[in-house]
Amino acid sequence: MTTLLKTADAPPRYIPNDPRPSLIGLTREALADALSRAGVPEKQRRMRAGQIWHWIYHRGVQSFGEMTNIAKDLRQRLEDAFVIGRPEIVTEQVSTDGTRKWLLRLSPDERGARHEVEMVYIPEEDRGTLCISSQVGCTLTCTFCHTGTQKLVRNLSSGEIVAQVMTARDRIRDWPADIEANPSPPLGGRYITNVVLMGMGEPLYNFDSVKDAMEIVSDGEGISLSKRRITLSTSGVVPEIPRAGEEIGTMLAISLHGTTDEIRDRLVPLNKKYPIKELLEACRNYPGLSNARRITFEYVMLKGVNDSAADAKRLVQLLKGIPAKVNLIPFNPWPGTQYECSDWDTIENFAEILNRAGYASPVRTPRGRDIMAACGQLKSESQKLRAKERLALEAGA
Ligand code: SAH
Ligand code: SF4
């Protein structure tokens, strides 16, 4: 069900060897500093940075030409010095359930390689969640995760993280002007109401870029998504958890998946370094927790591995004293995996034990399975994309 983009819809074409840096992803201060390259005098930089910030992050413009309150000659100088970088959209797929998945191609890294990441949008009745990536691939090797089998890894820049959100807003028509012009605007005034860092990669291994990116995405004069609506999911990089609370300040999700070190060592090998006890201690101390601000514990249901009633009871014991929600994720299979998803009855029993102990534990309905967009199925699709489709795309079909 691959929807090939029409050329007219596609963002500006990528210019090979374009030496111009992108303004996306710079903090406000860095943006003001960068303007010296376009000859903006020091005294004007903050003011100009504020204007440009508004055009880029509030209006969503893709060219300097549209910045009508900036004099033409300065617009030209900006154009000569910078780009407003968006990734190239390789494919956009729409699932039968409305989930959308994009394969995005990044600008070349310092070795000239152009890597790809995936991004998923999941519309629900009361919200729309955008799932973004923080790395190409992942250095960790959780045994049930498809991304963990991908060898190639690099960190995304803050610009590449922010540009994912901007690209999704372009495609879903979610910029304020689009919403104003929409005869049936979405509930709450926007399509993307939540962002989760649950795509490819371990966000706490790319701390600085994730931090800058979340600062930009949550900036009230721009994309303006509250940090309470952004969730960072980690496999348990314990030493970074306190810093994440203090410096990034988003909601936190922990990929727990096992209730004993023996099981978790097998599923999330990072557990050998940071075992369950230390992980939960870091959670207990996460700043700002309350019943209204809980940590989400993600728990993937693997048949015969971690899904017994005894596991459920141990989980209840482990979470005592932590304001927590549990998110049960039916395992999403991928080619070559050794695991199977638990039976539905088993999942219901597990959820029931948690419910009785007072933990709301919604079972996450798998979304977009038909387009391999569900949790843990992400892997750079390019490896699977057929040559024919690529040719069709390049021909602008
Ligand atoms: N690296 C981070 C964030 C990305 S993974 C982390 O591990 O938390 C996002 C979530 O998807 C994690 O909870 C992960 O454990 C889960 N996941 C990975 N593979 C899965 C699969 N095949 N089926 C269901 N969930 C999976
Ligand atoms: Fe990496 Fe998360 Fe997958 Fe583990 S589950 S391999 S940390 S992306």
CSV table of C-alpha atoms and ligand atoms in Angstrom, one decimal:
chain,number,residue,atom,x,y,z
A,1,MET,CA,0.0,0.0,0.0
A,2,THR,CA,2.9,2.3,-0.7
A,3,THR,CA,1.7,5.8,-1.7
A,4,LEU,CA,4.2,7.2,-4.0
A,5,LEU,CA,4.4,10.9,-3.6
A,6,LYS,CA,3.8,13.1,-6.5
A,7,THR,CA,6.6,15.5,-7.4
A,8,ALA,CA,4.4,18.5,-6.8
A,9,ASP,CA,3.7,17.3,-3.2
A,10,ALA,CA,7.3,16.5,-2.4
A,11,PRO,CA,9.5,18.9,-0.5
A,12,PRO,CA,12.2,20.8,-2.4
A,13,ARG,CA,14.5,18.5,-4.2
A,14,TYR,CA,17.8,17.6,-2.5
A,15,ILE,CA,20.7,19.5,-4.1
A,16,PRO,CA,23.8,17.2,-4.2
A,17,ASN,CA,26.8,18.6,-2.3
A,18,ASP,CA,24.9,21.6,-1.1
A,19,PRO,CA,27.4,23.2,1.3
A,20,ARG,CA,24.8,25.4,3.0
A,21,PRO,CA,24.1,24.4,6.6
A,22,SER,CA,20.5,24.0,7.8
A,23,LEU,CA,19.0,26.4,10.4
A,24,ILE,CA,16.7,23.7,11.7
A,25,GLY,CA,17.8,22.3,15.1
A,26,LEU,CA,19.8,25.4,16.3
A,27,THR,CA,18.7,26.7,19.7
A,28,ARG,CA,17.6,30.3,19.7
A,29,GLU,CA,21.1,31.5,20.8
A,30,ALA,CA,22.8,29.4,18.1
A,31,LEU,CA,20.4,30.7,15.5
A,32,ALA,CA,21.3,34.3,16.4
A,33,ASP,CA,25.0,33.5,16.2
A,34,ALA,CA,24.6,31.7,12.9
A,35,LEU,CA,23.1,34.9,11.3
A,36,SER,CA,26.6,36.5,11.3
A,37,ARG,CA,27.2,34.2,8.2
A,38,ALA,CA,24.5,36.1,6.3
A,39,GLY,CA,26.1,39.5,7.4
A,40,VAL,CA,23.4,40.4,10.0
A,41,PRO,CA,25.0,43.0,12.3
A,42,GLU,CA,25.4,41.8,15.9
A,43,LYS,CA,22.8,44.3,17.3
A,44,GLN,CA,20.1,42.9,15.0
A,45,ARG,CA,20.8,39.3,15.4
A,46,ARG,CA,18.4,38.5,18.3
A,47,MET,CA,15.5,40.3,16.6
A,48,ARG,CA,16.1,38.7,13.3
A,49,ALA,CA,16.5,35.3,15.0
A,50,GLY,CA,13.1,35.8,16.6
A,51,GLN,CA,11.5,36.6,13.2
A,52,ILE,CA,13.1,33.7,11.5
A,53,TRP,CA,12.2,31.4,14.3
A,54,HIS,CA,8.5,32.4,14.0
A,55,TRP,CA,8.5,31.7,10.2
A,56,ILE,CA,10.3,28.4,10.5
A,57,TYR,CA,8.6,26.9,13.6
A,58,HIS,CA,5.3,28.6,13.8
A,59,ARG,CA,4.4,29.1,10.1
A,60,GLY,CA,6.3,26.1,8.8
A,61,VAL,CA,7.7,27.9,5.8
A,62,GLN,CA,10.2,26.0,3.6
A,63,SER,CA,12.0,28.9,2.0
A,64,PHE,CA,13.4,32.3,3.0
A,65,GLY,CA,11.4,33.9,0.1
A,66,GLU,CA,8.2,33.5,2.2
A,67,MET,CA,9.5,35.5,5.1
A,68,THR,CA,7.7,38.7,4.0
A,69,ASN,CA,8.6,40.9,6.9
A,70,ILE,CA,12.3,40.6,6.2
A,71,ALA,CA,13.8,42.8,3.5
A,72,LYS,CA,14.4,41.2,0.1
A,73,ASP,CA,18.2,41.6,0.1
A,74,LEU,CA,18.5,39.9,3.5
A,75,ARG,CA,16.2,37.1,2.4
A,76,GLN,CA,18.6,36.6,-0.5
A,77,ARG,CA,21.6,36.6,1.8
A,78,LEU,CA,19.9,34.0,4.0
A,79,GLU,CA,19.1,31.9,1.0
A,80,ASP,CA,22.7,32.0,-0.1
A,81,ALA,CA,24.0,31.0,3.3
A,82,PHE,CA,21.5,28.5,4.7
A,83,VAL,CA,18.8,26.0,4.0
A,84,ILE,CA,15.7,25.2,6.0
A,85,GLY,CA,16.4,21.5,5.9
A,86,ARG,CA,13.8,18.9,5.5
A,87,PRO,CA,14.6,15.2,4.9
A,88,GLU,CA,13.7,13.7,1.6
A,89,ILE,CA,10.6,11.6,1.7
A,90,VAL,CA,11.4,8.3,0.1
A,91,THR,CA,8.0,6.7,0.7
A,92,GLU,CA,4.8,7.5,2.5
A,93,GLN,CA,2.6,4.6,3.4
A,94,VAL,CA,-0.9,4.6,4.8
A,95,SER,CA,-2.2,1.6,6.7
A,96,THR,CA,-5.8,0.4,6.5
A,97,ASP,CA,-6.2,1.8,10.0
A,98,GLY,CA,-5.0,5.3,9.1
A,99,THR,CA,-1.5,4.9,10.5
A,100,ARG,CA,1.0,6.5,8.3
A,101,LYS,CA,4.7,5.6,7.9
A,102,TRP,CA,7.4,7.6,6.2
A,103,LEU,CA,10.8,6.5,5.1
A,104,LEU,CA,13.0,9.6,5.3
A,105,ARG,CA,16.4,10.0,3.7
A,106,LEU,CA,18.8,12.3,5.6
A,107,SER,CA,21.4,14.7,4.1
A,108,PRO,CA,24.8,13.2,3.7
A,109,ASP,CA,26.9,12.7,6.8
A,110,GLU,CA,30.6,13.7,6.9
A,111,ARG,CA,31.5,10.5,4.9
A,112,GLY,CA,28.9,11.3,2.3
A,113,ALA,CA,26.5,8.5,3.3
A,114,ARG,CA,22.8,9.2,3.2
A,115,HIS,CA,21.1,7.2,5.9
A,116,GLU,CA,17.4,6.6,6.4
A,117,VAL,CA,15.0,6.6,9.3
A,118,GLU,CA,11.4,5.8,9.7
A,119,MET,CA,8.6,7.8,11.4
A,120,VAL,CA,5.1,6.8,12.2
A,121,TYR,CA,1.9,8.8,12.9
A,122,ILE,CA,-0.9,7.1,14.8
A,123,PRO,CA,-4.3,8.8,14.8
A,124,GLU,CA,-6.7,7.9,17.6
A,125,GLU,CA,-10.0,9.3,18.7
A,126,ASP,CA,-8.7,11.7,21.3
A,127,ARG,CA,-5.1,12.2,20.2
A,128,GLY,CA,-2.6,11.9,17.3
A,129,THR,CA,0.8,10.5,18.2
A,130,LEU,CA,3.9,10.9,16.2
A,131,CYS,CA,6.6,8.4,16.8
A,132,ILE,CA,10.1,9.7,15.9
A,133,SER,CA,13.6,8.3,15.8
A,134,SER,CA,16.7,9.5,17.6
A,135,GLN,CA,19.3,7.4,15.9
A,136,VAL,CA,19.8,5.5,12.6
A,137,GLY,CA,19.7,2.0,14.0
A,138,CYS,CA,20.6,1.3,17.6
A,139,THR,CA,23.8,0.1,19.3
A,140,LEU,CA,21.8,-1.9,21.8
A,141,THR,CA,20.7,-5.4,20.9
A,142,CYS,CA,17.4,-6.2,22.6
A,143,THR,CA,16.6,-9.6,21.3
A,144,PHE,CA,13.0,-9.0,20.4
A,145,CYS,CA,13.6,-5.7,18.5
A,146,HIS,CA,14.0,-5.5,14.8
A,147,THR,CA,15.9,-2.2,15.0
A,148,GLY,CA,18.5,-3.9,17.2
A,149,THR,CA,19.5,-6.2,14.3
A,150,GLN,CA,20.5,-3.3,12.1
A,151,LYS,CA,24.3,-2.9,12.1
A,152,LEU,CA,24.6,0.6,10.9
A,153,VAL,CA,24.2,3.2,13.6
A,154,ARG,CA,24.7,6.9,13.9
A,155,ASN,CA,23.2,9.6,16.0
A,156,LEU,CA,20.7,12.0,14.5
A,157,SER,CA,21.5,15.7,14.8
A,158,SER,CA,19.0,17.9,16.7
A,159,GLY,CA,17.9,19.3,13.3
A,160,GLU,CA,17.2,15.8,12.0
A,161,ILE,CA,15.1,15.1,15.0
A,162,VAL,CA,13.1,18.3,14.8
A,163,ALA,CA,12.8,18.1,11.0
A,164,GLN,CA,10.9,14.8,11.5
A,165,VAL,CA,8.1,16.6,13.4
A,166,MET,CA,8.1,19.4,10.8
A,167,THR,CA,7.9,16.9,7.9
A,168,ALA,CA,4.9,15.2,9.6
A,169,ARG,CA,3.2,18.5,10.0
A,170,ASP,CA,3.8,19.3,6.3
A,171,ARG,CA,2.3,16.0,5.2
A,172,ILE,CA,-0.6,15.9,7.6
A,173,ARG,CA,-1.3,19.6,7.0
A,174,ASP,CA,-0.9,20.4,10.7
A,175,TRP,CA,0.6,23.9,10.6
A,176,PRO,CA,-1.6,26.6,12.1
A,177,ALA,CA,-2.5,28.1,8.7
A,178,ASP,CA,-3.6,24.7,7.4
A,179,ILE,CA,-5.8,24.1,10.5
A,180,GLU,CA,-7.4,27.6,10.0
A,181,ALA,CA,-8.2,26.8,6.4
A,182,ASN,CA,-9.5,23.3,7.3
A,183,PRO,CA,-13.3,23.1,7.2
A,184,SER,CA,-13.3,20.3,9.7
A,185,PRO,CA,-10.4,20.9,12.0
A,186,PRO,CA,-9.3,18.2,14.4
A,187,LEU,CA,-10.4,18.1,18.0
A,188,GLY,CA,-8.1,20.3,20.1
A,189,GLY,CA,-6.9,22.2,17.0
A,190,ARG,CA,-4.1,20.0,15.9
A,191,TYR,CA,-3.5,16.6,14.4
A,192,ILE,CA,-0.2,15.9,16.1
A,193,THR,CA,-1.0,16.2,19.8
A,194,ASN,CA,1.7,13.9,21.2
A,195,VAL,CA,5.3,13.0,20.3
A,196,VAL,CA,7.0,9.8,21.5
A,197,LEU,CA,10.7,9.1,21.1
A,198,MET,CA,9.9,5.4,20.4
A,199,GLY,CA,11.2,5.0,16.9
A,200,MET,CA,14.6,3.9,16.0
A,201,GLY,CA,17.4,4.3,18.5
A,202,GLU,CA,18.2,4.9,22.2
A,203,PRO,CA,17.5,8.6,22.9
A,204,LEU,CA,19.7,8.7,26.0
A,205,TYR,CA,22.7,7.7,23.9
A,206,ASN,CA,22.1,10.8,21.9
A,207,PHE,CA,21.5,13.1,24.9
A,208,ASP,CA,22.5,16.5,23.7
A,209,SER,CA,20.8,16.4,20.3
A,210,VAL,CA,17.6,15.0,21.9
A,211,LYS,CA,17.7,17.7,24.5
A,212,ASP,CA,18.1,20.6,22.0
A,213,ALA,CA,15.4,19.0,19.8
A,214,MET,CA,12.9,18.7,22.6
A,215,GLU,CA,13.6,22.3,23.6
A,216,ILE,CA,12.7,23.5,20.1
A,217,VAL,CA,9.7,21.2,19.7
A,218,SER,CA,8.2,22.4,23.0
A,219,ASP,CA,9.0,26.1,22.5
A,220,GLY,CA,5.8,28.1,22.9
A,221,GLU,CA,6.5,30.4,20.0
A,222,GLY,CA,7.0,27.5,17.6
A,223,ILE,CA,5.8,24.0,17.3
A,224,SER,CA,4.6,24.4,20.9
A,225,LEU,CA,4.0,20.9,22.1
A,226,SER,CA,4.1,20.8,25.8
A,227,LYS,CA,6.8,18.6,27.4
A,228,ARG,CA,3.9,16.7,29.2
A,229,ARG,CA,2.9,15.5,25.7
A,230,ILE,CA,6.3,14.3,24.8
A,231,THR,CA,7.5,10.9,26.0
A,232,LEU,CA,11.1,9.7,25.9
A,233,SER,CA,11.4,6.0,26.0
A,234,THR,CA,14.6,4.4,27.2
A,235,SER,CA,15.8,0.8,27.5
A,236,GLY,CA,17.3,1.9,30.9
A,237,VAL,CA,20.4,4.0,30.6
A,238,VAL,CA,20.5,4.5,34.3
A,239,PRO,CA,23.2,7.2,34.7
A,240,GLU,CA,21.4,9.5,32.2
A,241,ILE,CA,17.9,9.2,33.8
A,242,PRO,CA,18.4,11.9,36.5
A,243,ARG,CA,19.9,14.3,33.9
A,244,ALA,CA,17.0,13.5,31.5
A,245,GLY,CA,14.6,14.6,34.2
A,246,GLU,CA,16.4,17.8,35.0
A,247,GLU,CA,17.6,18.9,31.6
A,248,ILE,CA,15.1,17.4,29.1
A,249,GLY,CA,12.0,17.4,31.3
A,250,THR,CA,9.7,15.3,29.1
A,251,MET,CA,7.6,12.4,30.3
A,252,LEU,CA,9.6,9.1,30.8
A,253,ALA,CA,8.8,5.6,29.6
A,254,ILE,CA,11.0,2.6,30.6
A,255,SER,CA,11.2,-0.5,28.5
A,256,LEU,CA,11.1,-3.0,31.3
A,257,HIS,CA,9.9,-6.2,29.7
A,258,GLY,CA,11.2,-8.5,32.4
A,259,THR,CA,10.6,-8.9,36.1
A,260,THR,CA,13.8,-10.8,37.1
A,261,ASP,CA,17.3,-9.9,36.1
A,262,GLU,CA,17.6,-13.3,34.6
A,263,ILE,CA,14.8,-12.7,32.1
A,264,ARG,CA,15.6,-9.1,31.5
A,265,ASP,CA,19.3,-9.9,30.8
A,266,ARG,CA,18.1,-12.0,27.9
A,267,LEU,CA,15.6,-9.5,26.5
A,268,VAL,CA,17.4,-6.2,27.1
A,269,PRO,CA,21.2,-7.0,27.4
A,270,LEU,CA,21.8,-3.5,28.8
A,271,ASN,CA,20.3,-5.0,32.0
A,272,LYS,CA,23.6,-6.7,32.7
A,273,LYS,CA,25.2,-3.3,33.1
A,274,TYR,CA,22.2,-1.6,34.9
A,275,PRO,CA,20.1,-4.2,36.6
A,276,ILE,CA,16.4,-3.8,37.5
A,277,LYS,CA,17.0,-2.6,41.1
A,278,GLU,CA,19.2,0.3,40.0
A,279,LEU,CA,16.8,1.1,37.2
A,280,LEU,CA,13.8,1.3,39.4
A,281,GLU,CA,15.7,3.4,42.0
A,282,ALA,CA,16.5,5.9,39.3
A,283,CYS,CA,12.8,5.9,38.4
A,284,ARG,CA,11.8,6.5,42.0
A,285,ASN,CA,14.0,9.6,42.0
A,286,TYR,CA,12.8,11.0,38.7
A,287,PRO,CA,11.9,14.7,39.3
A,288,GLY,CA,8.4,15.8,39.3
A,289,LEU,CA,6.6,12.5,39.7
A,290,SER,CA,3.0,12.5,41.0
A,291,ASN,CA,-0.2,10.6,40.3
A,292,ALA,CA,-0.8,13.1,37.5
A,293,ARG,CA,2.7,12.6,36.2
A,294,ARG,CA,3.6,9.0,36.1
A,295,ILE,CA,6.3,6.9,34.5
A,296,THR,CA,5.1,4.5,31.8
A,297,PHE,CA,6.5,1.0,32.0
A,298,GLU,CA,6.5,-0.7,28.7
A,299,TYR,CA,6.2,-4.4,28.7
A,300,VAL,CA,6.2,-6.5,25.5
A,301,MET,CA,4.2,-9.7,25.8
A,302,LEU,CA,6.3,-12.7,24.7
A,303,LYS,CA,4.8,-16.1,24.7
A,304,GLY,CA,6.2,-18.3,27.4
A,305,VAL,CA,9.0,-15.9,28.1
A,306,ASN,CA,7.7,-13.1,30.4
A,307,ASP,CA,3.9,-13.5,30.4
A,308,SER,CA,3.0,-15.7,33.3
A,309,ALA,CA,0.8,-14.8,36.3
A,310,ALA,CA,3.9,-15.0,38.4
A,311,ASP,CA,5.5,-12.3,36.2
A,312,ALA,CA,2.5,-10.1,36.6
A,313,LYS,CA,2.6,-10.4,40.4
A,314,ARG,CA,6.4,-9.7,40.5
A,315,LEU,CA,5.8,-6.6,38.3
A,316,VAL,CA,3.2,-5.3,40.8
A,317,GLN,CA,5.8,-5.8,43.6
A,318,LEU,CA,8.5,-4.1,41.6
A,319,LEU,CA,6.5,-1.0,40.9
A,320,LYS,CA,5.4,-0.4,44.5
A,321,GLY,CA,5.9,3.2,45.5
A,322,ILE,CA,6.4,4.5,41.9
A,323,PRO,CA,3.7,6.6,40.3
A,324,ALA,CA,3.4,4.3,37.3
A,325,LYS,CA,1.3,3.1,34.4
A,326,VAL,CA,2.0,-0.1,32.5
A,327,ASN,CA,1.7,-0.3,28.8
A,328,LEU,CA,1.4,-3.9,27.7
A,329,ILE,CA,2.6,-4.2,24.1
A,330,PRO,CA,1.6,-7.3,22.1
A,331,PHE,CA,4.9,-8.5,20.5
A,332,ASN,CA,5.1,-7.5,16.9
A,333,PRO,CA,6.8,-10.2,14.9
A,334,TRP,CA,9.4,-9.5,12.2
A,335,PRO,CA,11.0,-11.9,9.7
A,336,GLY,CA,13.6,-14.1,11.4
A,337,THR,CA,12.5,-13.5,15.1
A,338,GLN,CA,12.6,-16.3,17.6
A,339,TYR,CA,9.7,-14.9,19.6
A,340,GLU,CA,6.0,-15.2,19.4
A,341,CYS,CA,3.3,-12.9,20.8
A,342,SER,CA,1.4,-14.1,23.9
A,343,ASP,CA,-2.1,-15.5,23.4
A,344,TRP,CA,-4.9,-13.0,23.9
A,345,ASP,CA,-6.2,-14.8,27.0
A,346,THR,CA,-2.8,-14.7,28.6
A,347,ILE,CA,-2.5,-10.9,27.9
A,348,GLU,CA,-5.9,-10.3,29.4
A,349,ASN,CA,-5.0,-12.3,32.6
A,350,PHE,CA,-1.8,-10.4,32.9
A,351,ALA,CA,-3.6,-7.1,32.5
A,352,GLU,CA,-6.3,-8.2,35.0
A,353,ILE,CA,-3.7,-8.9,37.7
A,354,LEU,CA,-2.2,-5.4,37.2
A,355,ASN,CA,-5.6,-3.8,37.2
A,356,ARG,CA,-6.6,-5.4,40.5
A,357,ALA,CA,-3.4,-4.0,42.0
A,358,GLY,CA,-4.5,-0.6,40.9
A,359,TYR,CA,-2.4,-0.2,37.8
A,360,ALA,CA,-4.3,1.0,34.7
A,361,SER,CA,-2.6,-1.1,32.1
A,362,PRO,CA,-4.0,-0.6,28.7
A,363,VAL,CA,-3.0,-3.1,26.1
A,364,ARG,CA,-1.5,-1.2,23.2
A,365,THR,CA,-3.4,-2.2,20.1
A,366,PRO,CA,-0.9,-2.9,17.4
A,367,ARG,CA,-1.3,-0.2,14.8
A,368,GLY,CA,-0.1,-0.3,11.2
A,369,ARG,CA,1.1,-3.9,11.3
A,370,ASP,CA,0.2,-4.2,7.6
A,371,ILE,CA,2.9,-1.6,6.8
A,372,MET,CA,5.4,-2.9,9.4
A,373,ALA,CA,4.9,0.4,11.3
A,374,ALA,CA,4.2,-1.2,14.7
A,375,CYS,CA,6.6,-1.0,17.7
A,376,GLY,CA,9.9,-2.7,17.1
A,377,GLN,CA,9.2,-3.4,13.4
A,378,LEU,CA,11.1,-0.4,12.3
A,379,LYS,CA,14.3,-1.0,10.4
A,380,SER,CA,15.4,1.1,7.5
A,381,GLU,CA,12.9,0.1,4.9
A,382,SER,CA,15.3,0.9,2.1
A,383,GLN,CA,16.8,-2.5,2.6
A,384,LYS,CA,13.5,-4.0,1.6
A,385,LEU,CA,12.3,-1.5,-0.9
A,386,ARG,CA,12.3,-3.0,-4.4
A,387,ALA,CA,14.4,-1.6,-7.1
A,388,LYS,CA,11.3,-1.0,-9.2
A,389,GLU,CA,9.7,1.2,-6.6
A,390,ARG,CA,12.9,3.2,-6.3
A,391,LEU,CA,13.0,3.7,-10.1
A,392,ALA,CA,9.4,4.8,-10.1
A,393,LEU,CA,10.1,7.3,-7.4
A,394,GLU,CA,13.2,8.7,-9.1
A,395,ALA,CA,11.2,9.2,-12.2
A,396,GLY,CA,8.8,11.2,-10.2
A,397,ALA,CA,5.9,8.8,-10.8
B,1,SAH,N1,15.2,2.5,22.4
B,1,SAH,C1,14.1,2.9,23.1
B,1,SAH,C2,13.0,3.5,22.3
B,1,SAH,C3,12.7,2.8,21.0
B,1,SAH,S1,11.9,1.3,21.2
B,1,SAH,C4,13.6,1.8,24.0
B,1,SAH,O1,14.0,0.7,23.9
B,1,SAH,O2,12.8,2.2,24.9
B,1,SAH,C5,10.2,1.7,21.6
B,1,SAH,C6,9.5,0.5,22.3
B,1,SAH,O3,9.1,-0.6,21.4
B,1,SAH,C7,10.3,-0.1,23.4
B,1,SAH,O4,9.5,-0.3,24.6
B,1,SAH,C8,10.7,-1.4,22.8
B,1,SAH,O5,11.0,-2.3,23.8
B,1,SAH,C9,9.4,-1.8,22.0
B,1,SAH,N2,9.7,-2.8,21.1
B,1,SAH,C10,10.8,-3.1,20.4
B,1,SAH,N3,10.6,-4.2,19.6
B,1,SAH,C11,9.3,-4.6,19.7
B,1,SAH,C12,8.5,-5.6,19.1
B,1,SAH,N4,9.0,-6.4,18.2
B,1,SAH,N5,7.2,-5.7,19.4
B,1,SAH,C13,6.7,-4.8,20.4
B,1,SAH,N6,7.4,-3.8,21.0
B,1,SAH,C14,8.7,-3.7,20.6
B,2,SF4,FE1,17.4,-0.2,20.7
B,2,SF4,FE2,15.1,0.2,22.0
B,2,SF4,FE3,15.3,-1.7,20.0
B,2,SF4,FE4,16.5,-2.1,22.4
B,2,SF4,S1,14.2,-1.9,22.0
B,2,SF4,S2,17.4,-2.5,20.4
B,2,SF4,S3,17.1,0.0,22.9
B,2,SF4,S4,15.6,0.5,19.8
